CSV table of C-alpha atoms in Angstrom, one decimal:
chain,number,residue,atom,x,y,z
N,1,MET,CA,0.0,0.0,0.0
N,2,PRO,CA,1.4,3.4,-0.9
N,3,LYS,CA,2.0,5.6,2.1
N,4,PRO,CA,-0.3,8.7,2.3
N,5,SER,CA,2.6,10.9,3.5
N,6,ILE,CA,5.2,12.2,1.1
N,7,GLU,CA,8.5,13.7,2.4
N,8,PHE,CA,11.5,15.2,0.7
N,9,ASP,CA,14.1,18.0,1.1
N,10,ALA,CA,14.0,21.0,-1.2
N,11,LEU,CA,14.9,24.8,-1.3
N,12,GLY,CA,17.0,24.4,1.8
N,13,THR,CA,14.3,22.9,4.0
N,14,HIS,CA,12.3,19.7,4.8
N,15,TRP,CA,8.9,19.2,3.2
N,16,TRP,CA,6.0,16.8,3.8
N,17,ILE,CA,2.7,16.4,2.1
N,18,GLU,CA,-0.2,14.7,3.8
N,19,LEU,CA,-3.1,13.3,1.8
N,20,LEU,CA,-6.2,13.6,3.9
N,21,GLY,CA,-9.3,11.4,4.0
N,22,GLY,CA,-7.4,8.1,3.6
N,23,GLU,CA,-6.4,8.8,0.0
N,24,GLU,CA,-3.5,6.8,-1.4
N,25,SER,CA,-0.5,8.5,-3.0
N,26,GLY,CA,-0.4,6.4,-6.1
N,27,ASP,CA,2.0,7.8,-8.6
N,28,ILE,CA,1.6,11.4,-7.4
N,29,GLU,CA,4.9,11.3,-5.5
N,30,ALA,CA,6.9,10.9,-8.6
N,31,LYS,CA,5.1,13.8,-10.2
N,32,ILE,CA,5.6,16.0,-7.2
N,33,ASN,CA,9.4,15.1,-7.1
N,34,ALA,CA,9.7,16.0,-10.8
N,35,ARG,CA,7.9,19.4,-10.3
N,36,VAL,CA,10.1,20.2,-7.3
N,37,ALA,CA,13.3,19.3,-9.2
N,38,THR,CA,12.3,21.3,-12.2
N,39,PHE,CA,11.5,24.3,-10.1
N,40,ASN,CA,14.9,24.2,-8.3
N,41,ASP,CA,16.7,23.6,-11.6
N,42,TYR,CA,15.0,26.6,-13.2
N,43,TYR,CA,15.0,29.2,-10.4
N,44,SER,CA,17.7,28.6,-7.8
N,45,ARG,CA,20.2,31.4,-7.5
N,46,PHE,CA,22.7,28.8,-6.3
N,47,LEU,CA,22.8,26.9,-9.6
N,48,PRO,CA,24.8,28.6,-12.4
N,49,THR,CA,22.8,26.6,-15.0
N,50,SER,CA,19.4,27.7,-13.8
N,51,PHE,CA,17.5,30.5,-15.6
N,52,ILE,CA,18.2,32.8,-12.6
N,53,GLY,CA,21.9,31.7,-12.5
N,54,ARG,CA,22.4,32.4,-16.2
N,55,LEU,CA,20.5,35.7,-16.0
N,56,ASN,CA,22.6,36.8,-13.1
N,57,ALA,CA,25.9,35.8,-14.8
N,58,HIS,CA,25.2,37.1,-18.3
N,59,LYS,CA,22.6,39.8,-17.5
N,60,LYS,CA,20.3,38.6,-20.3
N,61,LEU,CA,18.2,35.5,-21.1
N,62,LEU,CA,16.7,34.6,-24.4
N,63,ASN,CA,13.2,33.1,-24.7
N,64,PRO,CA,12.4,33.0,-21.0
N,65,PRO,CA,9.7,30.5,-19.9
N,66,ARG,CA,6.2,31.8,-19.3
N,67,GLU,CA,6.3,30.9,-15.6
N,68,LEU,CA,9.4,33.1,-15.1
N,69,LEU,CA,7.6,36.0,-16.7
N,70,ARG,CA,4.7,35.5,-14.4
N,71,MET,CA,7.0,35.4,-11.4
N,72,LEU,CA,8.6,38.6,-12.4
N,73,GLU,CA,5.2,40.2,-12.9
N,74,PHE,CA,4.2,39.1,-9.4
N,75,ALA,CA,7.5,40.4,-7.9
N,76,GLN,CA,7.0,43.8,-9.5
N,77,GLU,CA,3.4,44.0,-8.1
N,78,MET,CA,4.8,43.2,-4.6
N,79,TYR,CA,7.5,45.8,-5.0
N,80,GLU,CA,4.9,48.5,-5.8
N,81,ILE,CA,2.4,47.5,-3.1
N,82,SER,CA,5.2,47.3,-0.4
N,83,ASP,CA,6.7,50.7,-1.3
N,84,GLY,CA,9.9,49.1,-2.4
N,85,ILE,CA,10.4,46.8,0.6
N,86,PHE,CA,10.0,43.7,-1.5
N,87,ASN,CA,13.0,43.8,-3.8
N,88,ILE,CA,14.3,40.8,-5.8
N,89,SER,CA,17.6,42.5,-6.6
N,90,VAL,CA,19.0,41.3,-3.2
N,91,GLY,CA,21.1,38.5,-4.7
N,92,GLY,CA,24.3,40.4,-4.7
N,93,THR,CA,23.8,41.7,-1.2
N,94,LEU,CA,23.2,38.1,0.1
N,95,VAL,CA,26.4,36.9,-1.5
N,96,GLN,CA,28.4,39.9,-0.1
N,97,LEU,CA,27.0,39.1,3.4
N,98,GLY,CA,28.0,35.4,3.1
N,99,TYR,CA,24.8,33.7,1.9
N,100,GLY,CA,26.0,31.8,-1.1
N,101,LYS,CA,29.3,31.3,-2.9
N,102,GLY,CA,31.1,33.9,-4.9
N,103,LYS,CA,32.4,37.4,-4.7
N,104,SER,CA,29.6,39.4,-6.1
N,105,GLY,CA,29.9,43.1,-6.8
N,106,ALA,CA,26.2,43.4,-7.6
N,107,ARG,CA,24.2,46.0,-5.7
N,108,LEU,CA,20.6,46.2,-4.6
N,109,SER,CA,18.7,48.4,-7.1
N,110,VAL,CA,15.8,50.6,-5.8
N,111,SER,CA,14.9,51.4,-9.4
N,112,LEU,CA,15.2,47.8,-10.8
N,113,TRP,CA,11.9,47.8,-12.7
N,114,ASP,CA,12.7,50.9,-14.6
N,115,LYS,CA,16.0,49.4,-15.8
N,116,MET,CA,14.8,45.9,-16.8
N,117,THR,CA,13.7,44.7,-20.2
N,118,ILE,CA,11.0,42.0,-19.8
N,119,ASN,CA,9.2,40.3,-22.7
N,120,LYS,CA,8.6,36.9,-24.1
N,121,ASN,CA,11.7,37.1,-26.3
N,122,ILE,CA,14.3,38.4,-23.9
N,123,LEU,CA,15.0,39.4,-20.3
N,124,ILE,CA,17.7,42.0,-19.6
N,125,ILE,CA,18.8,43.1,-16.1
N,126,PRO,CA,21.2,45.9,-15.1
N,127,ALA,CA,24.9,44.9,-15.2
N,128,ASP,CA,25.3,45.6,-11.4
N,129,VAL,CA,22.3,43.5,-10.3
N,130,GLU,CA,21.7,39.9,-9.2
N,131,LEU,CA,18.2,38.5,-8.7
N,132,ASP,CA,17.0,36.2,-5.9
N,133,PHE,CA,13.5,34.7,-5.6
N,134,GLY,CA,13.9,33.6,-2.0
N,135,GLY,CA,11.3,36.0,-0.8
N,136,PHE,CA,8.5,34.2,-2.6
N,137,GLY,CA,9.8,31.1,-4.3
N,138,LYS,CA,8.7,28.7,-1.7
N,139,GLY,CA,5.2,30.0,-1.5
N,140,TRP,CA,5.0,29.9,-5.3
N,141,LEU,CA,6.1,26.2,-5.3
N,142,ILE,CA,3.7,25.3,-2.5
N,143,ASP,CA,0.7,26.6,-4.5
N,144,GLU,CA,2.0,24.8,-7.6
N,145,LEU,CA,2.1,21.5,-5.7
N,146,GLY,CA,-1.5,22.2,-4.5
N,147,LYS,CA,-2.6,22.7,-8.1
N,148,LEU,CA,-0.9,19.5,-9.1
N,149,LEU,CA,-2.5,17.5,-6.3
N,150,LYS,CA,-6.0,18.7,-7.3
N,151,THR,CA,-5.3,18.0,-11.0
N,152,GLU,CA,-4.4,14.5,-10.0
N,153,GLY,CA,-7.6,14.0,-8.1
N,154,HIS,CA,-6.4,14.8,-4.5
N,155,GLU,CA,-8.8,17.4,-3.2
N,156,HIS,CA,-7.8,17.3,0.5
N,157,PHE,CA,-4.3,17.7,1.6
N,158,VAL,CA,-1.7,19.6,3.7
N,159,VAL,CA,1.5,20.8,2.0
N,160,ASN,CA,4.1,21.8,4.5
N,161,GLY,CA,7.3,23.4,3.1
N,162,GLY,CA,9.5,24.0,6.1
N,163,GLY,CA,6.7,25.5,8.2
N,164,ASP,CA,4.9,27.4,5.4
N,165,ILE,CA,1.7,25.4,4.9
N,166,LEU,CA,-1.2,25.1,2.4
N,167,VAL,CA,-4.4,23.4,3.5
N,168,SER,CA,-7.3,22.1,1.5
N,169,SER,CA,-9.6,20.2,3.8
N,170,SER,CA,-13.2,19.3,4.3
N,171,VAL,CA,-12.9,20.4,8.0
N,172,PRO,CA,-10.6,22.9,9.7
N,173,ILE,CA,-7.1,21.6,10.5
N,174,GLU,CA,-5.4,22.9,13.7
N,175,LEU,CA,-1.8,24.0,13.2
N,176,ALA,CA,0.8,24.9,15.8
N,177,LEU,CA,2.6,28.3,15.7
N,178,GLU,CA,6.2,27.4,16.3
N,179,HIS,CA,8.2,29.5,18.8
N,180,PRO,CA,10.8,31.4,16.7
N,181,ILE,CA,13.7,30.7,19.1
N,182,ASP,CA,12.9,27.2,20.5
N,183,SER,CA,11.3,24.9,17.9
N,184,THR,CA,10.2,22.5,20.6
N,185,LEU,CA,7.8,25.1,21.9
N,186,MET,CA,4.8,26.9,20.3
N,187,ILE,CA,3.2,30.3,20.9
N,188,GLY,CA,-0.3,29.2,20.1
N,189,THR,CA,-2.4,27.4,17.4
N,190,THR,CA,-4.5,28.4,14.5
N,191,ARG,CA,-7.1,26.6,12.3
N,192,ILE,CA,-7.3,26.5,8.5
N,193,GLN,CA,-9.7,24.7,6.3
N,194,GLN,CA,-8.9,26.3,2.9
N,195,GLY,CA,-5.9,28.6,2.9
N,196,ALA,CA,-2.3,29.1,3.9
N,197,LEU,CA,0.0,29.9,6.8
N,198,ALA,CA,3.6,31.3,6.4
N,199,VAL,CA,6.2,32.3,9.0
N,200,SER,CA,9.2,34.5,8.7
N,201,SER,CA,12.0,34.8,11.3
N,202,ALA,CA,15.7,35.6,11.4
N,203,GLN,CA,16.6,32.4,13.3
N,204,LYS,CA,16.8,29.5,10.8
N,205,ARG,CA,18.9,31.1,8.1
N,206,ALA,CA,21.4,33.0,10.1
N,207,TRP,CA,25.2,33.1,10.0
N,208,LYS,CA,28.3,35.1,10.9
N,209,LYS,CA,30.8,36.7,8.6
N,210,ALA,CA,33.9,38.4,10.0
N,211,GLY,CA,32.3,38.3,13.4
N,212,THR,CA,29.1,40.0,12.3
N,213,ALA,CA,25.8,38.3,12.6
N,214,HIS,CA,23.6,38.3,9.4
N,215,HIS,CA,20.3,36.7,8.3
N,216,HIS,CA,18.6,36.2,4.9
N,217,ILE,CA,15.9,38.8,5.2
N,218,ILE,CA,17.3,41.9,3.6
N,219,ASP,CA,16.0,45.4,4.2
N,220,PRO,CA,16.5,47.2,0.9
N,221,ARG,CA,16.4,50.6,2.6
N,222,ARG,CA,19.7,49.7,4.3
N,223,GLY,CA,21.2,47.0,2.1
N,224,THR,CA,21.8,44.7,5.0
N,225,SER,CA,19.9,42.2,7.1
N,226,SER,CA,16.7,43.6,8.5
N,227,GLN,CA,17.0,45.3,11.9
N,228,SER,CA,13.2,45.4,12.4
N,229,SER,CA,11.8,45.1,15.9
N,230,VAL,CA,9.8,42.0,14.7
N,231,VAL,CA,11.2,38.7,15.8
N,232,ALA,CA,8.8,36.6,13.8
N,233,SER,CA,5.8,37.2,11.5
N,234,TYR,CA,2.9,34.7,11.2
N,235,ILE,CA,0.6,35.3,8.2
N,236,LYS,CA,-2.6,33.5,7.2
N,237,ALA,CA,-3.8,34.2,3.6
N,238,GLU,CA,-5.8,32.6,0.8
N,239,SER,CA,-2.6,31.3,-0.9
N,240,ALA,CA,0.8,30.2,0.2
N,241,LEU,CA,2.3,32.7,-2.3
N,242,ILE,CA,0.7,35.7,-0.6
N,243,ALA,CA,1.3,34.4,2.9
N,244,ASP,CA,5.0,33.8,2.2
N,245,THR,CA,5.5,37.2,0.6
N,246,MET,CA,3.6,39.1,3.2
N,247,ALA,CA,5.5,37.3,6.0
N,248,THR,CA,8.7,38.7,4.5
N,249,ILE,CA,7.4,42.2,3.9
N,250,LEU,CA,5.9,42.6,7.3
N,251,PHE,CA,8.9,41.2,9.0
N,252,ILE,CA,10.9,44.1,7.5
N,253,ALA,CA,8.2,46.8,7.6
N,254,PRO,CA,5.5,46.2,10.3
N,255,ASN,CA,4.1,49.7,9.6
N,256,LEU,CA,2.5,48.3,6.4
N,257,GLU,CA,0.4,45.8,8.4
N,258,GLU,CA,-2.9,47.6,8.2
N,259,LYS,CA,-2.6,48.4,4.5
N,260,LEU,CA,-1.6,44.9,3.5
N,261,ARG,CA,-4.0,43.1,5.9
N,262,THR,CA,-6.9,45.0,4.3
N,263,GLN,CA,-5.8,44.6,0.7
N,264,TYR,CA,-5.0,40.9,0.9
N,265,HIS,CA,-7.5,39.7,3.6
N,266,LEU,CA,-4.7,38.6,5.9
N,267,GLU,CA,-4.6,37.5,9.5
N,268,VAL,CA,-1.4,38.7,11.1
N,269,ILE,CA,0.7,38.1,14.2
N,270,LEU,CA,3.9,40.2,14.5
N,271,LEU,CA,6.0,39.0,17.4
N,272,ASP,CA,8.5,41.4,18.9
N,273,ASP,CA,11.0,41.0,21.8
N,274,ALA,CA,8.6,42.3,24.4
N,275,THR,CA,5.8,40.0,23.3
N,276,LEU,CA,8.1,37.0,23.0
N,277,ALA,CA,9.4,37.5,26.6
N,278,LYS,CA,5.8,37.2,27.8
N,279,SER,CA,5.0,34.0,25.8
């Protein structure tokens, strides 16, 4: 009997997929693994052969795939709605801070979208820019796996990509909200029947370079790891893509909470040091 739970590692984290209602996995596991491998091969900044790796190296890409164009369209929309906080030109900054190999001289561009050429025939980015899709790539892939599951006849499931979760269920599913410092603890629970939960914190992807602590969430206003008062952001939204992206934006700029919560119908918890001390 095929196991109803599918597990794998991708995008730097552990994933599991639970098929609800006693459904059997059948051959869906192979299709999921293929979709995940393709996504990583196409869009990972860490692979020089990926579309993003080639674009960052050569500053142009001929005949980009339609999905990449849609991803760029979404990234531009998030840049505009976040007043520039969501910026995919952080690739060079991440390398300079020690996240990824190389000695990049690329800079974060606050006017990226005015300098890019984007059409179905060619993509061109500025010579001093490197792109990174880490701020929304996981959410994009989670939603894509949800679509794949439904196409293959699996209507009820939980997709968990390293704590970012998409739920499609006939009844509400209770989910734990992990403590940002101690993963053996939780700060509470929430329930989702149809929708997504995403969490952003500075704890899981943190490192030191030359004695200075850094993490992967870059504040484009400063060109370095965010120094926001937020320790962790917990976002519920209709899709994993929106939840993931909003968790990143609101971690950096909690002042945008009311605007984004209203526009995207979010449920938001922003945990700061004072609140964490009381939890």
